[in-house]
Tab-separated table of C-alpha atoms in Angstrom:
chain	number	residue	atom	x	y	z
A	1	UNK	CA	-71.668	27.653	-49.208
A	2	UNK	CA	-71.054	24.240	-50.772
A	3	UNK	CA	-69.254	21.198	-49.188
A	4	UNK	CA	-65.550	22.593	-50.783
A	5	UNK	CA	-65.760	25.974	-50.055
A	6	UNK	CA	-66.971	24.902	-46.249
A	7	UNK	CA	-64.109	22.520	-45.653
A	8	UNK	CA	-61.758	25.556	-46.743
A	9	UNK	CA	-63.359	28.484	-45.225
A	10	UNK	CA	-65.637	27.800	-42.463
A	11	UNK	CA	-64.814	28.562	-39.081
A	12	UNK	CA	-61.495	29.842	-39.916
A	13	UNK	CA	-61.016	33.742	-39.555
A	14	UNK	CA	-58.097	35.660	-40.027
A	15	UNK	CA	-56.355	36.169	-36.446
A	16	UNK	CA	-57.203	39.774	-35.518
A	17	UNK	CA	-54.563	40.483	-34.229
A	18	UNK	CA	-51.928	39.593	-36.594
A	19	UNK	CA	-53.573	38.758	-40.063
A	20	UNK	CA	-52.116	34.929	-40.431
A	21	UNK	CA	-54.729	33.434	-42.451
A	22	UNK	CA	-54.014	30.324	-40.685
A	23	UNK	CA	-55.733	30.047	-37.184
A	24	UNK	CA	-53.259	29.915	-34.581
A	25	UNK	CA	-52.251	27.670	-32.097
A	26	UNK	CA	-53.212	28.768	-28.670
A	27	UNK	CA	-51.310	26.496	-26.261
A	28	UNK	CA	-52.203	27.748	-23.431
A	29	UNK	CA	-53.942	26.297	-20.228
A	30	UNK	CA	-55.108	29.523	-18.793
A	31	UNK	CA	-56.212	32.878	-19.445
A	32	UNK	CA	-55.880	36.380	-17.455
A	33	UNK	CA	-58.600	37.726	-16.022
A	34	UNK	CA	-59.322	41.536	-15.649
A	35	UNK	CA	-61.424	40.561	-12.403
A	36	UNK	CA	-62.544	37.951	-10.810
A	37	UNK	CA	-64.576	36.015	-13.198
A	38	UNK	CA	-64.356	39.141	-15.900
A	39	UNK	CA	-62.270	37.426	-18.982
A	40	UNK	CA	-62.548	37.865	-22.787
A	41	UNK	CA	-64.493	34.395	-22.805
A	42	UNK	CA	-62.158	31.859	-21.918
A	43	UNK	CA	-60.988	31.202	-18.332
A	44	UNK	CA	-59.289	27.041	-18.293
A	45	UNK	CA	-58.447	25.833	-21.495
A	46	UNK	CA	-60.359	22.409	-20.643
A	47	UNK	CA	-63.458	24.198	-20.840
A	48	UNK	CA	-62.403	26.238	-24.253
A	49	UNK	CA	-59.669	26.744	-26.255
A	50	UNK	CA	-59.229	29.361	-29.574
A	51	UNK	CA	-57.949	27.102	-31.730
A	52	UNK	CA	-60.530	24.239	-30.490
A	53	UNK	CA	-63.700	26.653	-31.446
A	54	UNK	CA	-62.451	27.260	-35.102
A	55	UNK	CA	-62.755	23.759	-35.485
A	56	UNK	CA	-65.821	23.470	-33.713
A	57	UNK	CA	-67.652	25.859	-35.776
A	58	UNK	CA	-66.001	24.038	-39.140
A	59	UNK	CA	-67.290	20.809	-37.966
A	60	UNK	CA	-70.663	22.087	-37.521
A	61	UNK	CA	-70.581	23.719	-40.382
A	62	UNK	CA	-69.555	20.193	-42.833
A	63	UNK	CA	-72.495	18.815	-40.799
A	64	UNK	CA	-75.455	21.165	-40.921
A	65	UNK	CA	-75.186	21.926	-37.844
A	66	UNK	CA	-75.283	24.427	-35.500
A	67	UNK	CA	-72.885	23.388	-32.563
A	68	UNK	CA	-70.172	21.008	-32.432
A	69	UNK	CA	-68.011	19.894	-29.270
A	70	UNK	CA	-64.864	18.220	-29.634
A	71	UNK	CA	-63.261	15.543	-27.508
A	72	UNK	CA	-59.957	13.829	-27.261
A	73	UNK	CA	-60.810	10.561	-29.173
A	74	UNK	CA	-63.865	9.299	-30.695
A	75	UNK	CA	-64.386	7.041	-27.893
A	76	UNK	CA	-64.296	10.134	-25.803
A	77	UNK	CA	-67.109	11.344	-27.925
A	78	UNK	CA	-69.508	8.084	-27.720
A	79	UNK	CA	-68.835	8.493	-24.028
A	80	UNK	CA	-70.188	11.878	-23.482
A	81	UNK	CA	-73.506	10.330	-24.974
A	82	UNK	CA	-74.027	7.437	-22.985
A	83	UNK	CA	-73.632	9.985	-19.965
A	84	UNK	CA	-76.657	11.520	-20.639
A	85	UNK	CA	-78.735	8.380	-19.673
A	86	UNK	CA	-79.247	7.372	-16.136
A	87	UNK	CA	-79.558	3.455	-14.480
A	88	UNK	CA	-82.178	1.516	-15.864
A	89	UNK	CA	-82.240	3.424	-18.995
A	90	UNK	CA	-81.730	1.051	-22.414
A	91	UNK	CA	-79.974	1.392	-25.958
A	92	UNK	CA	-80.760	-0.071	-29.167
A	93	UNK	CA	-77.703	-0.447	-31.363
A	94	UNK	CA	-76.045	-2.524	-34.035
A	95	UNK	CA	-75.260	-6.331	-33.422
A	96	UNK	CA	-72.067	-5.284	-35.863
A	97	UNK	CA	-70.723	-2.414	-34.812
A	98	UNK	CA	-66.955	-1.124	-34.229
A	99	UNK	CA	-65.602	-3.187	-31.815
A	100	UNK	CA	-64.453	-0.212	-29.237
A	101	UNK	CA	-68.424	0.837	-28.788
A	102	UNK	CA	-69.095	-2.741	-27.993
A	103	UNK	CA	-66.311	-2.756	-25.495
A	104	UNK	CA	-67.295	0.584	-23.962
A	105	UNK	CA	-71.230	-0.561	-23.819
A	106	UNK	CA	-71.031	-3.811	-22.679
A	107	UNK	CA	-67.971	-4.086	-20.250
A	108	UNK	CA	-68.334	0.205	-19.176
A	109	UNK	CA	-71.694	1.269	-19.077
A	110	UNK	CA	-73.849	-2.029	-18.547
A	111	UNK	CA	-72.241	-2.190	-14.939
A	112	UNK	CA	-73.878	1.220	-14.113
A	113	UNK	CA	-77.130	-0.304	-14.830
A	114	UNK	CA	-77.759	0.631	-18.773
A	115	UNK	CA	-78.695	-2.181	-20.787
A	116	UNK	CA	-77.918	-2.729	-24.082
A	117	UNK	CA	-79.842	-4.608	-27.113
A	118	UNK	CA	-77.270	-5.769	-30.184
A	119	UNK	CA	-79.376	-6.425	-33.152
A	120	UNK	CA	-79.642	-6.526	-36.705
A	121	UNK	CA	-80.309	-2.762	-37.558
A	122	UNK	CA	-80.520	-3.483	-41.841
A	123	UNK	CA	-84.129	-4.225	-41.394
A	124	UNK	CA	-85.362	-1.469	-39.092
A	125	UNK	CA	-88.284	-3.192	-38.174
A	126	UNK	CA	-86.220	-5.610	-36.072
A	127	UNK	CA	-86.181	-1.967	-33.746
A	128	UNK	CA	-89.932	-3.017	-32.656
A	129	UNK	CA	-88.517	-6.913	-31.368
A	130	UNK	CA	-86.971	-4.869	-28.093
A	131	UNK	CA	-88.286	-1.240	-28.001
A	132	UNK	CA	-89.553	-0.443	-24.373
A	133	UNK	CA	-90.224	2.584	-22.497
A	134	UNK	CA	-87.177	2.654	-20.609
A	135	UNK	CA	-85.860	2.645	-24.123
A	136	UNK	CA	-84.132	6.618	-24.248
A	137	UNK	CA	-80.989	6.015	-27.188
A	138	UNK	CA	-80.938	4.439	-30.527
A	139	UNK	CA	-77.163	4.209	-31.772
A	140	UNK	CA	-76.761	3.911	-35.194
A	141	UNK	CA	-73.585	2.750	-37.291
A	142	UNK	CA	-73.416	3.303	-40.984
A	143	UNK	CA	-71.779	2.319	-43.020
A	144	UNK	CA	-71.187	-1.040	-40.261
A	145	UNK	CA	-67.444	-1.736	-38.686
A	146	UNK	CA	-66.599	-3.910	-40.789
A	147	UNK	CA	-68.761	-5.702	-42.810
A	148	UNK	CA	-70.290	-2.355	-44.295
A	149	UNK	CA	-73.940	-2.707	-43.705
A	150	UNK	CA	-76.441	0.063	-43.980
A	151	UNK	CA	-78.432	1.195	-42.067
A	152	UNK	CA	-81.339	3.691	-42.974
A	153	UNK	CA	-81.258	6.879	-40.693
A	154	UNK	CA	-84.451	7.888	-42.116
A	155	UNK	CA	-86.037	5.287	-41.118
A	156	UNK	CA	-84.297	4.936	-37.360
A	157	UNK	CA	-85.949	8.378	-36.934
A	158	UNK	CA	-89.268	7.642	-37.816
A	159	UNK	CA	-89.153	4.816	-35.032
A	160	UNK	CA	-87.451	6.537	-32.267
A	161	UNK	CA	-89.375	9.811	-32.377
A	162	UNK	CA	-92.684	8.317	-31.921
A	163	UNK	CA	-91.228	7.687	-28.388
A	164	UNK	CA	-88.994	10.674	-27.741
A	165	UNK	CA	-85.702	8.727	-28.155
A	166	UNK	CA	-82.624	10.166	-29.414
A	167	UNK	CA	-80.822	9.106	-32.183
A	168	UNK	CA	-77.099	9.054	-32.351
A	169	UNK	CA	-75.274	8.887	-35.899
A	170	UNK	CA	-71.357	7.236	-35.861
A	171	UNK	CA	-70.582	9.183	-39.116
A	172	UNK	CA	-67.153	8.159	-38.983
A	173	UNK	CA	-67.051	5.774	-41.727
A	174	UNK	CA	-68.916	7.765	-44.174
A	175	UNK	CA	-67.837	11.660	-43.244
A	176	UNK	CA	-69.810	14.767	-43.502
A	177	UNK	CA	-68.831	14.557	-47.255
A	178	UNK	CA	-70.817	11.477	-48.379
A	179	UNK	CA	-73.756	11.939	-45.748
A	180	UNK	CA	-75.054	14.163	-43.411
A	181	UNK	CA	-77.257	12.573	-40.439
A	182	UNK	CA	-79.010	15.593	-39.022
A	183	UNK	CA	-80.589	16.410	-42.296
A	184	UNK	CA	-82.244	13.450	-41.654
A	185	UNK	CA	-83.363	13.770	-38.317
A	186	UNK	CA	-81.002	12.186	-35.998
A	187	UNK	CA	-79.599	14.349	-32.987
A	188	UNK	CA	-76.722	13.829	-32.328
A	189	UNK	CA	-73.999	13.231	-35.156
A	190	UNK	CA	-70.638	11.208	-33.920
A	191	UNK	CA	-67.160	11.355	-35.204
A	192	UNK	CA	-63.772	9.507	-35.226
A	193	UNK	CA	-61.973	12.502	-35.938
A	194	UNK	CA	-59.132	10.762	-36.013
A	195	UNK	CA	-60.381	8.958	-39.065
A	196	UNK	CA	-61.275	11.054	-42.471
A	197	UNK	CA	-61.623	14.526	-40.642
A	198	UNK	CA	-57.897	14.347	-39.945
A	199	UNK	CA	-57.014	12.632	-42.759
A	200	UNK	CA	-53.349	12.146	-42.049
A	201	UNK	CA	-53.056	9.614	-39.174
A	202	UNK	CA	-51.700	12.005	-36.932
A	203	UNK	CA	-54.422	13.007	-34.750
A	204	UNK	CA	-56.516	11.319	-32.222
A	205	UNK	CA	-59.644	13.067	-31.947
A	206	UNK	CA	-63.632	12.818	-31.618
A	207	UNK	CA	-66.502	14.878	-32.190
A	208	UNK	CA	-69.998	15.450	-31.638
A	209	UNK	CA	-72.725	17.931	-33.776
A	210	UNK	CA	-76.081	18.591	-33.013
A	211	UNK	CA	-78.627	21.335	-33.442
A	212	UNK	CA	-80.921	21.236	-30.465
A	213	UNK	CA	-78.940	24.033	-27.828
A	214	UNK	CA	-80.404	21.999	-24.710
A	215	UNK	CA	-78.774	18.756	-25.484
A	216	UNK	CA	-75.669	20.834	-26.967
A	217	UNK	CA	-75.324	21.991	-23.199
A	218	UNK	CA	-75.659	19.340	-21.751
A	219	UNK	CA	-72.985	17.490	-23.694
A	220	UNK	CA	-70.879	20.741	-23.500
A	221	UNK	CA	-71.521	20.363	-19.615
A	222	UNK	CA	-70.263	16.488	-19.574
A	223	UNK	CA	-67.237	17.700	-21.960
A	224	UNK	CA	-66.279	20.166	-19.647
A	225	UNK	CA	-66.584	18.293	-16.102
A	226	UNK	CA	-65.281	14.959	-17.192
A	227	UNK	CA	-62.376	16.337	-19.292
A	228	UNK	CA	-61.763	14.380	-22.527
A	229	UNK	CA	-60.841	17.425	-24.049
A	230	UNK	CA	-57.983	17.674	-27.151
A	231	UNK	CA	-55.383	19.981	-27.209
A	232	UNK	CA	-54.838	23.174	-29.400
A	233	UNK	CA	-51.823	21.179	-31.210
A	234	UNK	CA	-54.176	18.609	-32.541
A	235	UNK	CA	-56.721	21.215	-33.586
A	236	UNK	CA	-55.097	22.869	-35.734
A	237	UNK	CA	-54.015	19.811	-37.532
A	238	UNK	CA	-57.626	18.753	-37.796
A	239	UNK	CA	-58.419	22.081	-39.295
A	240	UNK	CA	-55.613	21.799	-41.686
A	241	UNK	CA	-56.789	18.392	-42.747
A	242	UNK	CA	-60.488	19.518	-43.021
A	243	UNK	CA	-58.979	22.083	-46.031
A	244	UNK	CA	-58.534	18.969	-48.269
A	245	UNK	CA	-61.624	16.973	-47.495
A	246	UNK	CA	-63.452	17.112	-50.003
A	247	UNK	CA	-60.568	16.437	-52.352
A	248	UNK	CA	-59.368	13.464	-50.652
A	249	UNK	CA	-62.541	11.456	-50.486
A	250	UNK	CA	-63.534	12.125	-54.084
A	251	UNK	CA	-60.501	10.107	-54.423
A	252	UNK	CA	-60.978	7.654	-51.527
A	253	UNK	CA	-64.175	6.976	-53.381
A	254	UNK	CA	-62.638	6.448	-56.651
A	255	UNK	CA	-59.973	4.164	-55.613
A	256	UNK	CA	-62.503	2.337	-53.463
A	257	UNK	CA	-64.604	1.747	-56.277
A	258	UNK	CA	-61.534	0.602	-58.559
A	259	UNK	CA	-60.187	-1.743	-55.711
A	260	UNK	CA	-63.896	-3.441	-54.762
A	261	UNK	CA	-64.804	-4.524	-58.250
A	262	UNK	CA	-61.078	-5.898	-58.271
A	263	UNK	CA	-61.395	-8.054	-55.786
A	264	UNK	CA	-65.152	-9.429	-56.786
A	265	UNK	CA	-63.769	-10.434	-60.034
A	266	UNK	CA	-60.525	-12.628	-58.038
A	267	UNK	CA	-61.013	-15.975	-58.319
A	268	UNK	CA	-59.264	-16.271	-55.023
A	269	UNK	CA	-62.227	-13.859	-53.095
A	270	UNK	CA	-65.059	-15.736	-51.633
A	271	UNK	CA	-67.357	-11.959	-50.702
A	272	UNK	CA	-66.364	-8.501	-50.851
A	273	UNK	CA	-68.494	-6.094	-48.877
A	274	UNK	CA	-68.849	-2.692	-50.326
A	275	UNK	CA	-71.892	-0.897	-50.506
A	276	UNK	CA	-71.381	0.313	-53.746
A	277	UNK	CA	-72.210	-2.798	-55.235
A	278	UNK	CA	-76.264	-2.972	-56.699
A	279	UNK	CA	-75.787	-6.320	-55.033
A	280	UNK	CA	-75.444	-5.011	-51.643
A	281	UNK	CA	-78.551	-5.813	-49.737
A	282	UNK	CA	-78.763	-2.196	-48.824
A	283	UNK	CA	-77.614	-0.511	-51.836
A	284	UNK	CA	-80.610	1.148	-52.691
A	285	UNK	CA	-80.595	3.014	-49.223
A	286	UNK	CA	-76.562	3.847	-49.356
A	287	UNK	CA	-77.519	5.452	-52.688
A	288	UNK	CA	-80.577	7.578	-51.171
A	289	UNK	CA	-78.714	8.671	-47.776
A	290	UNK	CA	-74.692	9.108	-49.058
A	291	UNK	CA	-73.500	10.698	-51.994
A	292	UNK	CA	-70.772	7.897	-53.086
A	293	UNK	CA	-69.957	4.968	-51.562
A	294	UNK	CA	-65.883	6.052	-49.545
A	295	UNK	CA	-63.262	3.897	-49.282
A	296	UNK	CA	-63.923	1.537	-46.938
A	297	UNK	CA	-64.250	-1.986	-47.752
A	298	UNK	CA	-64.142	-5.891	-46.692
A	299	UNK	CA	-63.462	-8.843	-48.060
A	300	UNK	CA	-62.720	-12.836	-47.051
A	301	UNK	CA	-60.905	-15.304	-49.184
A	302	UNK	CA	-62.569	-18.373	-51.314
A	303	UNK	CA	-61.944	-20.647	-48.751
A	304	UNK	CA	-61.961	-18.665	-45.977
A	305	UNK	CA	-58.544	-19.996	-44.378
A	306	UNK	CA	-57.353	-17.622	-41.359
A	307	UNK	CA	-53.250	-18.729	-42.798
A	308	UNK	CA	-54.245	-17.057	-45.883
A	309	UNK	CA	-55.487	-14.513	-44.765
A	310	UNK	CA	-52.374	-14.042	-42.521
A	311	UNK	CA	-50.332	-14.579	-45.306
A	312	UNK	CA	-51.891	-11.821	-47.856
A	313	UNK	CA	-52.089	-9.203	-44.980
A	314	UNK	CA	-47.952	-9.872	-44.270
A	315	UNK	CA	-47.539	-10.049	-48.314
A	316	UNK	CA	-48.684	-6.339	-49.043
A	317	UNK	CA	-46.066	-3.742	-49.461
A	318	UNK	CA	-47.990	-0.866	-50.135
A	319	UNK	CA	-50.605	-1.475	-47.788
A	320	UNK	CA	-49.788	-0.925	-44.227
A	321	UNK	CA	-50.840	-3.550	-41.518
A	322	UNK	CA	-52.495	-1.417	-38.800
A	323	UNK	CA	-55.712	-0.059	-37.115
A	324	UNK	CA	-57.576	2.734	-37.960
A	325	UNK	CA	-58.333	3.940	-41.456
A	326	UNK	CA	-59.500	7.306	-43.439
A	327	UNK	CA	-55.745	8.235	-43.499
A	328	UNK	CA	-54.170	8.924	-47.461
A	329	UNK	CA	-52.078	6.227	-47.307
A	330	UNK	CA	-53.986	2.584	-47.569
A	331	UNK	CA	-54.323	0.219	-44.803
A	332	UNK	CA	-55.111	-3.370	-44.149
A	333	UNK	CA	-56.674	-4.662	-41.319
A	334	UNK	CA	-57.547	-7.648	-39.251
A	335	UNK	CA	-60.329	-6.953	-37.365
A	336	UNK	CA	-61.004	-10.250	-34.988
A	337	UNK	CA	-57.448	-10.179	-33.737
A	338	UNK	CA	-57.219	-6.132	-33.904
A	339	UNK	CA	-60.055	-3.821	-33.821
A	340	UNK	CA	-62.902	-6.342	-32.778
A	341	UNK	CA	-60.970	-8.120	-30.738
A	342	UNK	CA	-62.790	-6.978	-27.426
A	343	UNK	CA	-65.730	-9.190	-29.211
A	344	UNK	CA	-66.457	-12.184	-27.727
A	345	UNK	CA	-66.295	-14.870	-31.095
A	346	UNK	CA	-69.325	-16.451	-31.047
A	347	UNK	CA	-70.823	-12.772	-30.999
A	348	UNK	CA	-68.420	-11.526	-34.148
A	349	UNK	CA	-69.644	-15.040	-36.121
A	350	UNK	CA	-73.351	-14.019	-35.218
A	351	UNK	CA	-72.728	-10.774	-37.421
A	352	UNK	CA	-70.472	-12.447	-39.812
A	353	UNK	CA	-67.419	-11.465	-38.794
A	354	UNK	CA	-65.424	-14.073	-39.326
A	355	UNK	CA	-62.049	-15.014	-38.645
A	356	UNK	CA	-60.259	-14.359	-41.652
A	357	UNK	CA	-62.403	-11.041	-42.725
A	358	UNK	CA	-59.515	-8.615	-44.054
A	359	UNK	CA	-60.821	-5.046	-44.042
A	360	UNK	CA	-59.377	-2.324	-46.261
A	361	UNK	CA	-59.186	1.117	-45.796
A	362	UNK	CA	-58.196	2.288	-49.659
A	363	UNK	CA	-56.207	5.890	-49.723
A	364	UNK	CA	-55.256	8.062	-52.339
A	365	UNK	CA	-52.498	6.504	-53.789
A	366	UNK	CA	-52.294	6.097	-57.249
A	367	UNK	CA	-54.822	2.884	-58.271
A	368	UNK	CA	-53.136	1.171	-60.496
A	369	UNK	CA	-50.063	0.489	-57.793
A	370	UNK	CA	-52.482	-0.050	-55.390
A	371	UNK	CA	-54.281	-3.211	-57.399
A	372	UNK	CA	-50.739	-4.483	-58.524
A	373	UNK	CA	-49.794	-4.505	-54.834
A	374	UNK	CA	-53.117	-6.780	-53.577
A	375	UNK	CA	-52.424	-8.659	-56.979
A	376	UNK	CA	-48.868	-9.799	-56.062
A	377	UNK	CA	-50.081	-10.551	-52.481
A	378	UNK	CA	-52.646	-12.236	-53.658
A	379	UNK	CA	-50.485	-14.640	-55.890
A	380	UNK	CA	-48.739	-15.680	-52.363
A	381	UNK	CA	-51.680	-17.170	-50.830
């Protein structure tokens, strides 16, 4: 099937027992037995759920996949993989990632004796400055929180299976729509759920796809005993979301593409960071590994005053101050006071991230409002 006809279609079944064409919501949290330990395949609804494996086969479907395990935020998700490493074991990640990894890595896992190397991941070879043999997890971001870097999978893979280390995707940004990791070799594919899958900023979910059924057990087996599980409620709204997909981020790419060469052509913008751009000091790779460039994008004013800033982001009307993103409706976003805040400064200025970096996440509102809203803000500052 293609992309469309997966979003609509796969993983969803008409309920046996009634017809609805919509899978239903099983809120339960237990199931009869016949006998002891003789059921119809579910027993405790934190282990499975009926509405929670429609998704889980659609979400391994949109990612080429062949299982998928779902988890009650996205955080939940990245947590399940550092779990499979013991003490002593080390990661190799982005120096510019979302700020909630960073947190979790650093100030979570570090004190159990994992170590963790931050580095520039846009020139792969940087991998070789720190790889090791107690080396066991490469964590790739890309598109980067915020500043939109890219990173090339391809490439990651190459590295890390010479030594028999797994590679971990955070999709989030991009979505099984504009890029699919496991087609190129990573293992383990990681979602924000709550972000494009959903759609609608009314979930908070997270996901992980792989192929290999080992390490799909294993996670299933950390899923199940340390309980980050969502509920039935919020799976069905993910699977309802999932129907429009494809839709929405053809427009999310359009209007992204629309707002980004807006704002590069402002004389009040100082850089705009969009991947889309042949500029971008990873285009060429975005435009081998993603088929458009989504709706996420970054930008700092001229002079790079933090009042602006403040200013523009309290001058939008359309444009809603909060976290998150990949909803319809378009956000703005400051992340070193909101979703890198757990980042120590002088790390976030290492990366770039400065203070008054204003991130966009661009929905799929008509354009045209959309740039007449940043231009009146813009006036303001």
């Amino acid at each position: 099937m293609k992309f469309g006809t997966k979003a609509v279609h796969a993983g969803v079944e008409p309920d046996p027992s009634t017809g609805a064409i919509m899978t239903p919501i099983f809120q339960t949290s237990t199931y009869v037995q016949d006998s002891p330990a003789q059921h119809k395949g579910y027993a405790y609804a934190r282990g499975a759920n009926p509405t929670r494996n429609s998704l889980q086969k659609s979400l391994a479907a949109l990612e080429n996949g062949k299982y998928a395990i779902c988890f009650s935020s996205g955080m939940g998700a990245t947590d399940a993989v550092i779990k499979l490493l013991n003490p002593g074991d080390e990661v190799i990640t982005s120096h510019d990632l979302y700020g909630g990894s960073y947190r979790m890595f650093k100030r979570v896992f570090e004190k159990y004796g994992i170590k963790f190397h931050f580095i520039d991941l846009t020139d792969t070879a940087n991998i070789n400055t720190v790889l090791n043999d107690k080396t066991k997890l490469l964590w790739v971001e890309t598109p980067t929180n915020p500043l939109m870097n890219i990173v090339d999978i391809e490439a990651c893979v190459a590295i890390a299976k010479k030594k028999n280390i797994l590679v971990a995707v955070d999709n989030t940004f991009a979505s099984p729509y504009l890029q699919n990791p496991l087609d190129m070799g990573a293992d383990i594919v990681m979602h924000s759920v709550t972000k494009y899958l959903g759609g609608h900023s009314d979930v908070v979910m997270g996901a992980l796809i792989v192929n290999d059924e080992k390490l799909y057990q294993e996670l299933h087996f950390i899923m199940n005993s340390c309980g980050a599980v969502p509920g039935p409620q919020d799976s069905f709204l993910v699977l309802r979301g999932i129907k429009t997909l494809h839709l929405r981020m053809e427009r999310h790419c359009i209007n992204g593409k629309k707002i980004a060469e807006f704002l590069k052509n402002h004389p009040k913008i100082g850089k705009v960071y969009w991947p889309g751009f042949t500029d971008h000091p990873n285009h060429a790779i975005a435009k081998k590994q993603m088929k458009d460039f989504g709706g996420m994008l970054s930008f700092t004013l001229k002079d790079d005053n933090l009042a602006k800033a403040t200013k523009l982001m309290e001058s939008v009307e359309l444009f809603s101050l909060a976290e998150s993103l990949g909803g319809v409706e378009s956000l703005i976003n400051h992340p070193a006071s909101m979703t890198h805040a757990s980042i120590p400064k002088e790390e976030r200025l290492k990366s770039g991230l400065v203070d008054s970096l204003i991130r966009l996440s661009i929905g799929v509102e008509d354009a045209e409002d959309l740039l007449a809203d940043l231009a009146q803000a813009l006036e303001k500052v």
